[in-house]
mmCIF file of C-alpha atoms in Angstrom:
data_model
loop_
_atom_site.group_PDB
_atom_site.id
_atom_site.type_symbol
_atom_site.label_atom_id
_atom_site.label_comp_id
_atom_site.label_asym_id
_atom_site.label_seq_id
_atom_site.Cartn_x
_atom_site.Cartn_y
_atom_site.Cartn_z
ATOM 1 C CA MET R 79 -33.703 -12.923 -24.330
ATOM 2 C CA ALA R 80 -33.101 -10.602 -21.380
ATOM 3 C CA ASN R 81 -29.457 -10.492 -22.376
ATOM 4 C CA THR R 82 -30.393 -9.481 -25.908
ATOM 5 C CA SER R 83 -32.777 -6.820 -24.627
ATOM 6 C CA ILE R 84 -30.206 -5.064 -22.473
ATOM 7 C CA GLU R 85 -27.545 -5.439 -25.151
ATOM 8 C CA ASP R 86 -29.888 -3.969 -27.763
ATOM 9 C CA ARG R 87 -30.774 -1.103 -25.441
ATOM 10 C CA LEU R 88 -27.115 -0.299 -24.813
ATOM 11 C CA THR R 89 -26.316 -0.586 -28.520
ATOM 12 C CA SER R 90 -29.150 1.697 -29.594
ATOM 13 C CA THR R 91 -28.435 4.189 -26.796
ATOM 14 C CA LEU R 92 -24.818 4.653 -27.865
ATOM 15 C CA LEU R 93 -25.014 4.212 -31.637
ATOM 16 C CA GLN R 94 -28.176 6.272 -32.171
ATOM 17 C CA GLN R 95 -26.829 9.382 -30.490
ATOM 18 C CA THR R 96 -26.864 12.597 -32.491
ATOM 19 C CA PHE R 97 -23.422 13.164 -33.960
ATOM 20 C CA LEU R 98 -23.389 16.691 -35.302
ATOM 21 C CA ASP R 99 -22.109 17.385 -38.791
ATOM 22 C CA GLY R 100 -18.491 18.437 -38.791
ATOM 23 C CA ASN R 101 -17.758 16.561 -35.570
ATOM 24 C CA ILE R 102 -15.757 13.732 -37.128
ATOM 25 C CA LEU R 103 -12.704 13.865 -34.868
ATOM 26 C CA ASP R 104 -9.323 12.249 -35.280
ATOM 27 C CA ILE R 105 -9.058 9.122 -33.164
ATOM 28 C CA GLU R 106 -5.329 8.653 -33.746
ATOM 29 C CA ASP R 107 -4.208 10.353 -30.514
ATOM 30 C CA TYR R 108 -6.535 8.121 -28.488
ATOM 31 C CA LYS R 109 -5.243 5.037 -30.309
ATOM 32 C CA LYS R 110 -1.679 5.965 -29.374
ATOM 33 C CA MET R 111 -2.635 6.457 -25.712
ATOM 34 C CA ALA R 112 -4.434 3.106 -25.560
ATOM 35 C CA ALA R 113 -1.528 1.280 -27.177
ATOM 36 C CA ALA R 114 0.969 2.934 -24.825
ATOM 37 C CA TYR R 115 -1.086 1.976 -21.754
ATOM 38 C CA VAL R 116 -1.282 -1.654 -22.879
ATOM 39 C CA SER R 117 2.454 -1.793 -23.543
ATOM 40 C CA ILE R 118 3.007 -0.926 -19.868
ATOM 41 C CA GLU R 119 0.183 -2.865 -18.186
ATOM 42 C CA GLN R 120 0.102 -5.817 -20.623
ATOM 43 C CA CYS R 121 -3.696 -5.767 -20.256
ATOM 44 C CA VAL R 122 -6.354 -5.499 -22.982
ATOM 45 C CA ALA R 123 -7.803 -2.144 -24.066
ATOM 46 C CA VAL R 124 -10.769 -1.635 -26.377
ATOM 47 C CA LEU R 125 -11.150 1.817 -27.894
ATOM 48 C CA SER R 126 -14.665 2.206 -29.306
ATOM 49 C CA ASP R 127 -15.818 4.783 -31.849
ATOM 50 C CA PHE R 128 -19.608 5.058 -31.591
ATOM 51 C CA GLN R 129 -19.970 7.339 -34.580
ATOM 52 C CA ALA R 130 -18.115 4.965 -36.918
ATOM 53 C CA ASP R 131 -19.407 1.844 -35.085
ATOM 54 C CA CYS R 132 -15.990 0.229 -34.855
ATOM 55 C CA SER R 133 -13.351 -0.645 -32.255
ATOM 56 C CA TYR R 134 -9.597 -0.907 -31.946
ATOM 57 C CA ILE R 135 -8.407 -3.686 -29.638
ATOM 58 C CA TYR R 136 -4.920 -3.570 -28.120
ATOM 59 C CA ALA R 137 -3.833 -6.816 -26.471
ATOM 60 C CA GLY R 138 -0.871 -7.306 -24.181
ATOM 61 C CA ASN R 139 0.110 -10.663 -22.721
ATOM 62 C CA PHE R 140 -3.193 -10.933 -20.874
ATOM 63 C CA GLY R 141 -4.944 -11.068 -24.238
ATOM 64 C CA LYS R 142 -4.119 -14.746 -24.715
ATOM 65 C CA PHE R 143 -6.526 -15.606 -21.865
ATOM 66 C CA LEU R 144 -9.262 -13.966 -23.938
ATOM 67 C CA GLY R 145 -8.200 -15.695 -27.150
ATOM 68 C CA LEU R 146 -6.749 -12.524 -28.648
ATOM 69 C CA PRO R 147 -3.585 -12.300 -30.729
ATOM 70 C CA LEU R 148 -0.779 -10.182 -29.323
ATOM 71 C CA GLY R 149 -0.867 -6.686 -30.793
ATOM 72 C CA ASP R 150 -3.560 -4.612 -32.485
ATOM 73 C CA LEU R 151 -6.922 -5.715 -33.877
ATOM 74 C CA PHE R 152 -9.628 -3.761 -35.711
ATOM 75 C CA ILE R 153 -13.249 -4.922 -35.494
ATOM 76 C CA ASP R 154 -16.216 -3.586 -37.419
ATOM 77 C CA SER R 155 -18.342 -3.021 -34.301
ATOM 78 C CA ALA R 156 -18.282 -0.595 -31.376
ATOM 79 C CA PHE R 157 -18.864 -3.567 -29.034
ATOM 80 C CA GLU R 158 -16.272 -6.263 -28.382
ATOM 81 C CA ASP R 159 -18.408 -9.404 -28.694
ATOM 82 C CA CYS R 160 -15.245 -11.417 -29.325
ATOM 83 C CA ILE R 161 -14.393 -10.726 -25.657
ATOM 84 C CA PHE R 162 -17.923 -10.810 -24.237
ATOM 85 C CA ASP R 163 -18.367 -14.317 -25.669
ATOM 86 C CA LYS R 164 -15.521 -15.539 -23.440
ATOM 87 C CA LEU R 165 -17.177 -14.196 -20.278
ATOM 88 C CA ASN R 166 -20.011 -15.417 -18.082
ATOM 89 C CA SER R 167 -23.250 -14.403 -19.825
ATOM 90 C CA GLU R 168 -24.937 -13.214 -16.608
ATOM 91 C CA ASP R 169 -21.935 -11.033 -15.813
ATOM 92 C CA VAL R 170 -22.057 -9.550 -19.305
ATOM 93 C CA ILE R 171 -25.725 -8.627 -18.762
ATOM 94 C CA GLU R 172 -24.791 -6.811 -15.548
ATOM 95 C CA ARG R 173 -21.843 -5.119 -17.255
ATOM 96 C CA HIS R 174 -24.145 -3.768 -19.972
ATOM 97 C CA ALA R 175 -26.679 -2.606 -17.383
ATOM 98 C CA LEU R 176 -23.921 -0.857 -15.441
ATOM 99 C CA GLU R 177 -22.821 0.999 -18.561
ATOM 100 C CA LEU R 178 -26.408 2.114 -19.176
ATOM 101 C CA HIS R 179 -26.434 3.545 -15.642
ATOM 102 C CA PHE R 180 -23.028 5.115 -16.311
ATOM 103 C CA PHE R 181 -24.153 6.744 -19.555
ATOM 104 C CA GLN R 182 -27.326 8.160 -18.035
ATOM 105 C CA TYR R 183 -25.517 9.427 -14.944
ATOM 106 C CA LEU R 184 -22.787 11.213 -16.940
ATOM 107 C CA LYS R 185 -25.378 12.822 -19.217
ATOM 108 C CA ASN R 186 -26.544 14.867 -16.244
ATOM 109 C CA LEU R 187 -23.079 16.093 -15.225
ATOM 110 C CA PRO R 188 -21.325 19.271 -16.405
ATOM 111 C CA ASP R 189 -19.292 18.659 -19.553
ATOM 112 C CA GLU R 190 -15.961 19.231 -17.850
ATOM 113 C CA GLU R 191 -16.561 16.494 -15.241
ATOM 114 C CA TYR R 192 -17.340 13.362 -17.268
ATOM 115 C CA ARG R 193 -13.713 12.222 -17.554
ATOM 116 C CA ASN R 194 -13.446 12.069 -13.766
ATOM 117 C CA TYR R 195 -15.606 8.934 -13.717
ATOM 118 C CA SER R 196 -15.098 5.251 -14.501
ATOM 119 C CA THR R 197 -16.969 2.019 -13.933
ATOM 120 C CA PHE R 198 -15.303 -0.805 -11.996
ATOM 121 C CA SER R 199 -16.461 -4.424 -12.020
ATOM 122 C CA ARG R 200 -15.201 -7.991 -11.700
ATOM 123 C CA LEU R 201 -16.240 -10.489 -14.370
ATOM 124 C CA ARG R 202 -16.035 -14.269 -14.568
ATOM 125 C CA PHE R 203 -14.891 -16.337 -17.512
ATOM 126 C CA SER R 204 -17.650 -18.338 -19.235
ATOM 127 C CA ASP R 205 -15.964 -21.642 -18.331
ATOM 128 C CA ASP R 206 -17.436 -22.749 -14.998
ATOM 129 C CA LYS R 207 -14.267 -24.721 -14.256
ATOM 130 C CA ASN R 208 -12.155 -21.609 -14.712
ATOM 131 C CA MET R 209 -12.542 -19.596 -11.514
ATOM 132 C CA ASN R 210 -10.324 -16.767 -12.691
ATOM 133 C CA TYR R 211 -11.762 -13.276 -12.619
ATOM 134 C CA ILE R 212 -11.194 -10.190 -14.738
ATOM 135 C CA ASN R 213 -11.144 -6.583 -13.588
ATOM 136 C CA HIS R 214 -13.078 -4.433 -16.014
ATOM 137 C CA ARG R 215 -13.355 -0.660 -16.397
ATOM 138 C CA THR R 216 -15.210 1.643 -18.774
ATOM 139 C CA MET R 217 -14.358 5.296 -19.367
ATOM 140 C CA TYR R 218 -15.758 7.820 -21.814
ATOM 141 C CA LEU R 219 -12.928 9.728 -23.459
ATOM 142 C CA LYS R 220 -14.704 12.241 -25.663
ATOM 143 C CA LYS R 221 -18.086 13.960 -25.474
ATOM 144 C CA LEU R 222 -19.398 16.345 -28.098
ATOM 145 C CA ARG R 223 -20.945 19.737 -27.397
ATOM 146 C CA ASN R 224 -24.445 18.255 -27.576
ATOM 147 C CA GLY R 225 -23.587 15.628 -24.936
ATOM 148 C CA SER R 226 -23.137 12.657 -27.273
ATOM 149 C CA VAL R 227 -20.313 10.273 -26.349
ATOM 150 C CA LEU R 228 -17.942 9.708 -29.248
ATOM 151 C CA PHE R 229 -15.091 7.563 -27.881
ATOM 152 C CA ALA R 230 -15.008 5.057 -25.013
ATOM 153 C CA LEU R 231 -12.240 2.938 -23.527
ATOM 154 C CA CYS R 232 -12.742 -0.451 -21.865
ATOM 155 C CA LEU R 233 -9.911 -2.093 -19.947
ATOM 156 C CA TYR R 234 -9.552 -5.798 -19.106
ATOM 157 C CA ALA R 235 -6.936 -7.019 -16.630
ATOM 158 C CA PRO R 236 -6.493 -10.047 -14.336
ATOM 159 C CA SER R 237 -8.069 -9.781 -10.905
ATOM 160 C CA THR R 238 -6.176 -10.767 -7.778
ATOM 161 C CA ASN R 239 -9.456 -11.240 -5.912
ATOM 162 C CA PHE R 240 -10.479 -14.900 -6.294
ATOM 163 C CA ARG R 241 -13.201 -14.817 -3.638
ATOM 164 C CA PHE R 242 -16.497 -16.185 -4.939
ATOM 165 C CA GLN R 243 -19.164 -13.531 -5.116
ATOM 166 C CA THR R 244 -22.573 -13.278 -6.736
ATOM 167 C CA GLY R 245 -22.716 -10.534 -9.340
ATOM 168 C CA ILE R 246 -20.013 -8.271 -10.735
ATOM 169 C CA ASP R 247 -19.762 -5.861 -7.783
ATOM 170 C CA GLY R 248 -20.228 -3.050 -10.292
ATOM 171 C CA LYS R 249 -19.471 0.495 -9.227
ATOM 172 C CA ILE R 250 -19.311 3.979 -10.694
ATOM 173 C CA VAL R 251 -16.350 5.789 -9.157
ATOM 174 C CA ASN R 252 -15.143 9.371 -9.239
ATOM 175 C CA ILE R 253 -11.469 8.647 -9.882
ATOM 176 C CA LYS R 254 -10.559 12.232 -8.972
ATOM 177 C CA THR R 255 -11.973 12.051 -5.440
ATOM 178 C CA GLY R 256 -12.244 8.290 -4.872
ATOM 179 C CA GLU R 257 -15.972 8.593 -4.165
ATOM 180 C CA THR R 258 -18.155 5.612 -5.062
ATOM 181 C CA ILE R 259 -21.433 6.811 -6.561
ATOM 182 C CA THR R 260 -24.321 5.159 -4.736
ATOM 183 C CA SER R 261 -27.172 3.638 -6.735
ATOM 184 C CA GLU R 262 -29.557 6.220 -5.284
ATOM 185 C CA LYS R 263 -27.772 8.854 -7.355
ATOM 186 C CA TYR R 264 -28.054 7.105 -10.702
ATOM 187 C CA LYS R 265 -31.143 4.907 -10.333
ATOM 188 C CA PRO R 266 -33.604 7.799 -10.891
ATOM 189 C CA TYR R 267 -32.394 8.049 -14.494
ATOM 190 C CA THR R 268 -33.160 4.386 -15.231
ATOM 191 C CA GLU R 269 -36.373 4.260 -13.205
ATOM 192 C CA THR R 270 -37.952 6.620 -15.735
ATOM 193 C CA LEU R 271 -38.162 3.578 -18.032
ATOM 194 C CA LEU R 272 -41.288 2.441 -16.143
ATOM 195 C CA SER R 273 -43.982 4.428 -14.373
ATOM 196 C CA LYS R 274 -44.410 4.281 -10.596
ATOM 197 C CA ARG R 275 -47.471 2.046 -10.983
ATOM 198 C CA GLU R 276 -45.657 -0.286 -13.388
ATOM 199 C CA LEU R 277 -42.750 -0.635 -10.943
ATOM 200 C CA GLU R 278 -45.254 -1.341 -8.187
ATOM 201 C CA ILE R 279 -46.945 -4.083 -10.207
ATOM 202 C CA LEU R 280 -43.636 -5.619 -11.269
ATOM 203 C CA THR R 281 -42.547 -5.731 -7.627
ATOM 204 C CA HIS R 282 -45.704 -7.623 -6.703
ATOM 205 C CA VAL R 283 -45.116 -10.044 -9.599
ATOM 206 C CA ALA R 284 -41.596 -10.634 -8.246
ATOM 207 C CA LYS R 285 -43.178 -11.522 -4.884
ATOM 208 C CA GLY R 286 -45.181 -14.263 -6.587
ATOM 209 C CA ASN R 287 -48.559 -12.537 -6.809
ATOM 210 C CA ASN R 288 -50.767 -13.164 -9.854
ATOM 211 C CA SER R 289 -52.883 -10.530 -11.600
ATOM 212 C CA ASP R 290 -55.993 -11.212 -9.496
ATOM 213 C CA GLN R 291 -54.014 -10.894 -6.263
ATOM 214 C CA ILE R 292 -52.285 -7.708 -7.434
ATOM 215 C CA ALA R 293 -55.641 -6.200 -8.373
ATOM 216 C CA ASN R 294 -56.951 -6.857 -4.863
ATOM 217 C CA ILE R 295 -53.812 -5.490 -3.194
ATOM 218 C CA LEU R 296 -53.799 -2.283 -5.248
ATOM 219 C CA ASN R 297 -57.577 -1.963 -5.422
ATOM 220 C CA ILE R 298 -57.628 -1.762 -9.206
ATOM 221 C CA SER R 299 -59.225 -3.938 -11.884
ATOM 222 C CA VAL R 300 -57.619 -7.112 -13.204
ATOM 223 C CA TYR R 301 -57.853 -5.565 -16.677
ATOM 224 C CA THR R 302 -55.741 -2.612 -15.505
ATOM 225 C CA VAL R 303 -53.126 -4.937 -14.023
ATOM 226 C CA ARG R 304 -52.910 -6.933 -17.253
ATOM 227 C CA ARG R 305 -52.657 -3.735 -19.316
ATOM 228 C CA HIS R 306 -49.789 -2.515 -17.138
ATOM 229 C CA ARG R 307 -48.050 -5.893 -17.429
ATOM 230 C CA GLN R 308 -48.296 -5.704 -21.227
ATOM 231 C CA ASN R 309 -46.918 -2.156 -21.178
ATOM 232 C CA ILE R 310 -43.980 -3.357 -19.039
ATOM 233 C CA ILE R 311 -43.149 -6.083 -21.563
ATOM 234 C CA GLN R 312 -43.299 -3.617 -24.456
ATOM 235 C CA LYS R 313 -41.216 -0.936 -22.729
ATOM 236 C CA MET R 314 -38.533 -3.407 -21.642
ATOM 237 C CA GLN R 315 -38.500 -5.059 -25.087
ATOM 238 C CA VAL R 316 -38.780 -8.591 -23.757
ATOM 239 C CA ALA R 317 -40.999 -11.569 -24.611
ATOM 240 C CA ASN R 318 -42.782 -12.101 -21.304
ATOM 241 C CA THR R 319 -43.036 -11.059 -17.657
ATOM 242 C CA THR R 320 -40.398 -13.573 -16.531
ATOM 243 C CA GLU R 321 -37.816 -11.927 -18.770
ATOM 244 C CA ALA R 322 -39.006 -8.488 -17.661
ATOM 245 C CA LEU R 323 -38.284 -9.511 -14.061
ATOM 246 C CA LYS R 324 -34.773 -10.701 -14.931
ATOM 247 C CA THR R 325 -34.020 -7.446 -16.695
ATOM 248 C CA ALA R 326 -35.516 -5.343 -13.898
ATOM 249 C CA PHE R 327 -33.400 -7.078 -11.244
ATOM 250 C CA VAL R 328 -30.218 -6.619 -13.277
ATOM 251 C CA MET R 329 -30.948 -2.936 -13.892
ATOM 252 C CA GLY R 330 -31.777 -2.382 -10.234
ATOM 253 C CA LEU R 331 -35.332 -1.262 -10.996
ATOM 254 C CA ILE R 332 -36.790 -3.531 -8.313
ATOM 255 C CA ASN R 333 -35.374 -5.095 -5.184
ATOM 256 C CA VAL R 334 -37.451 -7.715 -3.375
#
């Protein structure tokens, strides 16, 4: 369920942007650039159109590892579930969370700077016996005057790093300067999801404290703790506190 929650949040964030009338732009130039890049790298590129809610997939030789036919593929969704389904589900959750961070961080940058940034991560295949890894990147190619992102490009390529590692090692990088953006710079935008008190209570839950114990620690009523816990579940769009914890850890909201 936590996976669905983060996926739904990413989907709604990108597809429910305000696309101003008259801003239907020609995607053909971007399609040509993506196809040309794949012809050289032999990787997989996914060009997503959030206004039309569709994607264009360009697969080089690496595409066969993802079950893709060689060449071009159109899908009626801005999100490439046909690729995500081949990857480790926990890694996909982290990838989606990283893109949420990425989107929120770029929203607060000057318009002329957003194309200087890209996400970098390393994803596992869903098959536990297959220890191959994939390098993944996300870039936003076109923003409108009101800040809405219209086109995005995701790249999938084989990784030469086979060292086992927990998590996707996700980063936001300024590809112009080489600077890695620390979580302290983008976490404030996601921490607004929950109030300071709600984050405090969720942290205590993660430490194994029940509502009575949390009430004593924070010197508040048990009723108040339970009300905050219910608010957390509603805000994070999950079924229970356990799933809220999973989502919070993935999004970097708490760290115990």
